[in-house]
Backbone as JSON, one array per atom type, in Angstrom:
{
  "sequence": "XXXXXXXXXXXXXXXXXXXXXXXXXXXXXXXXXXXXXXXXXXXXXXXXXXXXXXXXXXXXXXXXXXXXXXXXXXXXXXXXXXXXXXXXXXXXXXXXXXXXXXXXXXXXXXXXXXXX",
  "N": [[44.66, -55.24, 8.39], [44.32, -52.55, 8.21], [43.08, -52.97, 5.49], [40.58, -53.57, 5.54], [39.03, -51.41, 6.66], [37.88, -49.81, 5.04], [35.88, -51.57, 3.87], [34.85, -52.04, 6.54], [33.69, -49.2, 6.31], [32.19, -49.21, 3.74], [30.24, -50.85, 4.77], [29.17, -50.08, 7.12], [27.76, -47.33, 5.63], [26.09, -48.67, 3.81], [24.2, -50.24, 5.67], [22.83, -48.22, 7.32], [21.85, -46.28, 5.64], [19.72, -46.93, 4.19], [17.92, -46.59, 6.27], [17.58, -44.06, 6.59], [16.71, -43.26, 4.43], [14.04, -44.0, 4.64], [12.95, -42.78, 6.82], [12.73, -40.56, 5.95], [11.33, -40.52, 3.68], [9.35, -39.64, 1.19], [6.17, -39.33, -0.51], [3.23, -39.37, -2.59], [-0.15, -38.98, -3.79], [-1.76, -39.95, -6.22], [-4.41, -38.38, -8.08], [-7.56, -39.29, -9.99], [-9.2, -36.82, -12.1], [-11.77, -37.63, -12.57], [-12.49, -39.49, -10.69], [-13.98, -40.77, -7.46], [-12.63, -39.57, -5.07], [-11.74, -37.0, -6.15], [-12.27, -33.47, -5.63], [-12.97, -32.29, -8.04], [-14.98, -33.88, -8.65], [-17.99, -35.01, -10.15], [-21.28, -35.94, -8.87], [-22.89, -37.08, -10.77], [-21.99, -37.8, -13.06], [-21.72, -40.34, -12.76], [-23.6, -41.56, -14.47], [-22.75, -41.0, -16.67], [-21.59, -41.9, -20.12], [-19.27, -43.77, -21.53], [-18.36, -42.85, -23.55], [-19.36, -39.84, -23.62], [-16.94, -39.1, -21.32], [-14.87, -39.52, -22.95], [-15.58, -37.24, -25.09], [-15.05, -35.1, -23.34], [-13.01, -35.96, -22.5], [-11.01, -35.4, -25.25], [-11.84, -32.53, -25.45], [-10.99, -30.68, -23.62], [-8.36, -31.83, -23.99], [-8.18, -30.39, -26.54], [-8.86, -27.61, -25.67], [-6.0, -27.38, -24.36], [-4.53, -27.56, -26.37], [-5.14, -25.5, -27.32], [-4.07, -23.06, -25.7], [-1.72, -23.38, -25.84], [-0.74, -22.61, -28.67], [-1.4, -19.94, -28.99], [-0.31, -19.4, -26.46], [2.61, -19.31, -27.61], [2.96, -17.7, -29.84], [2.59, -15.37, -28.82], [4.89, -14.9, -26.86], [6.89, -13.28, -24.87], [10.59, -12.45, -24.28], [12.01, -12.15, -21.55], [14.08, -10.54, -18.94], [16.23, -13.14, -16.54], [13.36, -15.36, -14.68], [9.9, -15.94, -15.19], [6.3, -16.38, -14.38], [3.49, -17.34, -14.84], [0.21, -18.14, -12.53], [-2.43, -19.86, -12.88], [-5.78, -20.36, -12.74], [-7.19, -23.4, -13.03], [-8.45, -26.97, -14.25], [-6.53, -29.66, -13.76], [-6.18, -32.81, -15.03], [-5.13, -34.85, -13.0], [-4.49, -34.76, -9.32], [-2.77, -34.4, -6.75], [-2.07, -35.56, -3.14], [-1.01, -33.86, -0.78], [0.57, -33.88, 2.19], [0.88, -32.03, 4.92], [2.49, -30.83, 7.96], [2.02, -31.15, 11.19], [-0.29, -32.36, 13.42], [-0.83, -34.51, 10.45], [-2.08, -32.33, 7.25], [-3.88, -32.44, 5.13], [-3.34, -31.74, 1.54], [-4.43, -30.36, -1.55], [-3.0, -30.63, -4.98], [-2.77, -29.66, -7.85], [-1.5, -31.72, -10.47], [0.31, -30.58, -12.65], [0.88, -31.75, -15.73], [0.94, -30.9, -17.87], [2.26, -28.41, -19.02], [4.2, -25.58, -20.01], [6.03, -24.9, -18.68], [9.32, -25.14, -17.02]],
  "CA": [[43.64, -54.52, 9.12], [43.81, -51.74, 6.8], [42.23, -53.19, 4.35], [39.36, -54.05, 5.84], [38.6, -49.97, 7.32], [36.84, -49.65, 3.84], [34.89, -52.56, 3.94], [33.92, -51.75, 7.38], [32.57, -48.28, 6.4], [31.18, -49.48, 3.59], [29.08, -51.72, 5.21], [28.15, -49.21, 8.11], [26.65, -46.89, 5.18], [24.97, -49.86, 3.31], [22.87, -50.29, 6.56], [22.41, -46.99, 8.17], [21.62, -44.97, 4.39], [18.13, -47.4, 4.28], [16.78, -46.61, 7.17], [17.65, -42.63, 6.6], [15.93, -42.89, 3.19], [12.55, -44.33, 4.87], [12.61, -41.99, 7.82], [12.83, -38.92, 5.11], [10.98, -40.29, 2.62], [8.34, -38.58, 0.47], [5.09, -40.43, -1.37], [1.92, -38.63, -3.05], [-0.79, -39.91, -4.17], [-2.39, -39.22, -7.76], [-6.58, -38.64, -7.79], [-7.48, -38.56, -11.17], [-10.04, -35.66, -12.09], [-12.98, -38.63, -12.4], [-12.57, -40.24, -9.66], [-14.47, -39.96, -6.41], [-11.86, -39.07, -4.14], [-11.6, -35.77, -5.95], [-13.21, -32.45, -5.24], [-13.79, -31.96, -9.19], [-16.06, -35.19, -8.91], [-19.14, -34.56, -10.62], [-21.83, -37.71, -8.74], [-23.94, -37.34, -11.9], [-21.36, -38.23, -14.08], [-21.66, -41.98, -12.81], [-24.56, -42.3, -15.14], [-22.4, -40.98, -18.07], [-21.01, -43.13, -20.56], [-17.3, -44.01, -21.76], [-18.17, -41.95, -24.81], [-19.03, -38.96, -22.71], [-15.87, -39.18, -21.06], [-14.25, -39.41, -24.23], [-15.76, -36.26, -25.35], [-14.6, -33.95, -22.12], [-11.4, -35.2, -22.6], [-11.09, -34.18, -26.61], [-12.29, -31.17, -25.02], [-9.63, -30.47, -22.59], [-7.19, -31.64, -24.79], [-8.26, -29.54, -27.67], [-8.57, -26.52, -25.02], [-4.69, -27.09, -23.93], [-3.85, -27.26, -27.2], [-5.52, -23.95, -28.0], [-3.61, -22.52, -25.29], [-0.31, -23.32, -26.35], [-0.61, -22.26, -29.58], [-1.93, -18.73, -28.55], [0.75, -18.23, -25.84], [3.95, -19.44, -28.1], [2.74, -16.87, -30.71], [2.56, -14.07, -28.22], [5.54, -14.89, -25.97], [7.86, -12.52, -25.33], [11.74, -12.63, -23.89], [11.7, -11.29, -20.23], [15.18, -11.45, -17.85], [14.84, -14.15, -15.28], [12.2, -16.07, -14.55], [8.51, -15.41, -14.73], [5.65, -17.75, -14.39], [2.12, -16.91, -14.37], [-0.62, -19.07, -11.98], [-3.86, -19.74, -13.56], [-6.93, -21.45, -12.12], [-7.66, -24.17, -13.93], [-8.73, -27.89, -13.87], [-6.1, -30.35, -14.46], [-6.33, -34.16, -15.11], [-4.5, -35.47, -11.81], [-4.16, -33.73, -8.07], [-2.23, -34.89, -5.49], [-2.62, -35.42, -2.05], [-0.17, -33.78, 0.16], [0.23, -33.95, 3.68], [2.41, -31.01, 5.49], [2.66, -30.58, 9.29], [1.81, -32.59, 12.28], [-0.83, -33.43, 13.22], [-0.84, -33.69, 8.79], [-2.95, -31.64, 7.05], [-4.49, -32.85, 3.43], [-3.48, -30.15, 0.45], [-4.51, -31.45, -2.71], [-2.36, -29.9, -5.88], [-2.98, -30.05, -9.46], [-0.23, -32.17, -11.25], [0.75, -30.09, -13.95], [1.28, -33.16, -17.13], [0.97, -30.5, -19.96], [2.43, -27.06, -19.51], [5.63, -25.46, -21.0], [6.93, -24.86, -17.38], [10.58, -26.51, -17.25]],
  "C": [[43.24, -53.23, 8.41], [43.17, -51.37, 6.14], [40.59, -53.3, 4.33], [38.22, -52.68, 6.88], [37.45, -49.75, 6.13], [35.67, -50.69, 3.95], [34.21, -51.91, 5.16], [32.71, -50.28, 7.03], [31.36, -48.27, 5.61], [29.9, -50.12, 4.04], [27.55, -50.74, 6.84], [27.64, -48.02, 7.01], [25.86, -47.7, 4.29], [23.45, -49.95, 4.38], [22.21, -49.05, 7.4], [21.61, -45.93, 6.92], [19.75, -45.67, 4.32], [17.22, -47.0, 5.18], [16.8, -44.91, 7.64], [16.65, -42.21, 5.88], [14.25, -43.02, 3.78], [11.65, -43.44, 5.51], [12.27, -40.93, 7.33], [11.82, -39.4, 3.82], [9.51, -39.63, 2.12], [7.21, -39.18, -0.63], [3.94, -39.52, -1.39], [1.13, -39.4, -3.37], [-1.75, -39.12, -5.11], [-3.75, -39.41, -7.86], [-6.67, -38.19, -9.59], [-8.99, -38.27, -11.23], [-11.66, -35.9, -11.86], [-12.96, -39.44, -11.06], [-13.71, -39.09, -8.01], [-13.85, -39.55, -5.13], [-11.6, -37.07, -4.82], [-12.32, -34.23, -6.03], [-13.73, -32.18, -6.4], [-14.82, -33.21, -9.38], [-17.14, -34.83, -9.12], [-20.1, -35.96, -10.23], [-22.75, -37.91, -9.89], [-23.28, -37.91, -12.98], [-21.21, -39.31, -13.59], [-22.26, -42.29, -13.57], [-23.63, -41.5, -17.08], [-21.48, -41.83, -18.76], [-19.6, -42.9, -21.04], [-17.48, -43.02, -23.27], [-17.94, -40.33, -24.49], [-17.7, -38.34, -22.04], [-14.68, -38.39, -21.74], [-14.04, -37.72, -24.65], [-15.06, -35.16, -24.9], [-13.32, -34.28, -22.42], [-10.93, -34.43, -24.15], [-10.95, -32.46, -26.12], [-11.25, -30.29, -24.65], [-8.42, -30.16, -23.08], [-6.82, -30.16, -25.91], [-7.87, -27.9, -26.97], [-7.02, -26.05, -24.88], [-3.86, -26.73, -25.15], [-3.54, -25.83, -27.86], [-4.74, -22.92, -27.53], [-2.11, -22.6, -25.56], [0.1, -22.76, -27.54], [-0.66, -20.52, -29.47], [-0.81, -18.31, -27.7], [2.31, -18.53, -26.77], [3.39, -18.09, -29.05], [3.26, -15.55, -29.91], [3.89, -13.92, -26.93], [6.61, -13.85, -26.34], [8.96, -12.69, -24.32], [12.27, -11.64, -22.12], [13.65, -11.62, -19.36], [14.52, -11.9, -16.83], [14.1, -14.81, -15.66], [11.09, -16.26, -14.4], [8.02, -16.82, -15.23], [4.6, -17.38, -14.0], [1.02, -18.25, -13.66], [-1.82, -18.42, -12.2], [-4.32, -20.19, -13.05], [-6.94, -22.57, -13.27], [-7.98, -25.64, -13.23], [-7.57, -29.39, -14.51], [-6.65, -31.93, -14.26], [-6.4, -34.83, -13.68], [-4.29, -34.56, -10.51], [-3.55, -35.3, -7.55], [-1.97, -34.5, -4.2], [-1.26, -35.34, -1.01], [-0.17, -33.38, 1.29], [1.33, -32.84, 4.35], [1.51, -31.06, 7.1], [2.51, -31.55, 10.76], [0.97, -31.65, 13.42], [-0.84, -33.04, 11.28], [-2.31, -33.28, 8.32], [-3.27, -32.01, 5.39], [-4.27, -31.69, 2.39], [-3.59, -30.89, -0.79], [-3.96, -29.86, -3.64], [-3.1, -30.3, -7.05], [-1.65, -30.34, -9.85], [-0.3, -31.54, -12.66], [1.73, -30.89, -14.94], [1.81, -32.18, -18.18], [1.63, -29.17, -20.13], [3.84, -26.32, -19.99], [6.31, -24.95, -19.76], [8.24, -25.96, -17.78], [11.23, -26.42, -15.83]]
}
């Protein structure tokens, strides 16, 4: 009888830990920057082409790149932890819901920045 105390508990958190995880769990949802779900949606840019596209992102890219280069040069060694918030436009937002009744907050998914 013993032996079988383990088994039992395993088995009562096998089935009770699933239906903790569901009750708690946590899901976003990724808008990317073209699309028409998100507030940077430009409706004129339906008539632009995959080259277009192309272009803006180059763009973007080239921009982020510019910025990385520019702040590693100039960084300097601070105690702690600092972290500056910029405006900007990233690629991807996501759509998060806080309170009840929930309330829609859309984020910018930060893909590219030297945050760790």
């Amino acid at each position: 009888m013993a032996a079988s105390a383990p088994l039992l508990l395993a088995m009562l958190l096998f089935f009770c830990l699933p239906y903790n995880l569901i009750a708690t769990g946590f899901s976003v949802e990724l808008i990317h920057r073209d699309s028409p779900k998100s507030p940077f949606y430009n409706i004129s840019s339906e008539s632009e082409g995959i080259s277009d596209r192309l272009s803006r992102a180059i763009q973007q890219s080239n921009s982020r790149v510019e910025y990385f280069v520019n702040s590693s040069s100039a960084a300097t060694l601070i105690k702690g932890v600092s972290s500056s918030v910029r405006p900007g436009h990233g690629n991807y937002l996501m759509a998060i819901y806080l309170g009840t009744p929930p309330v829609e907050i859309l984020a910018v998914v930060d893909t590219g920045s030297d945050l760790i």
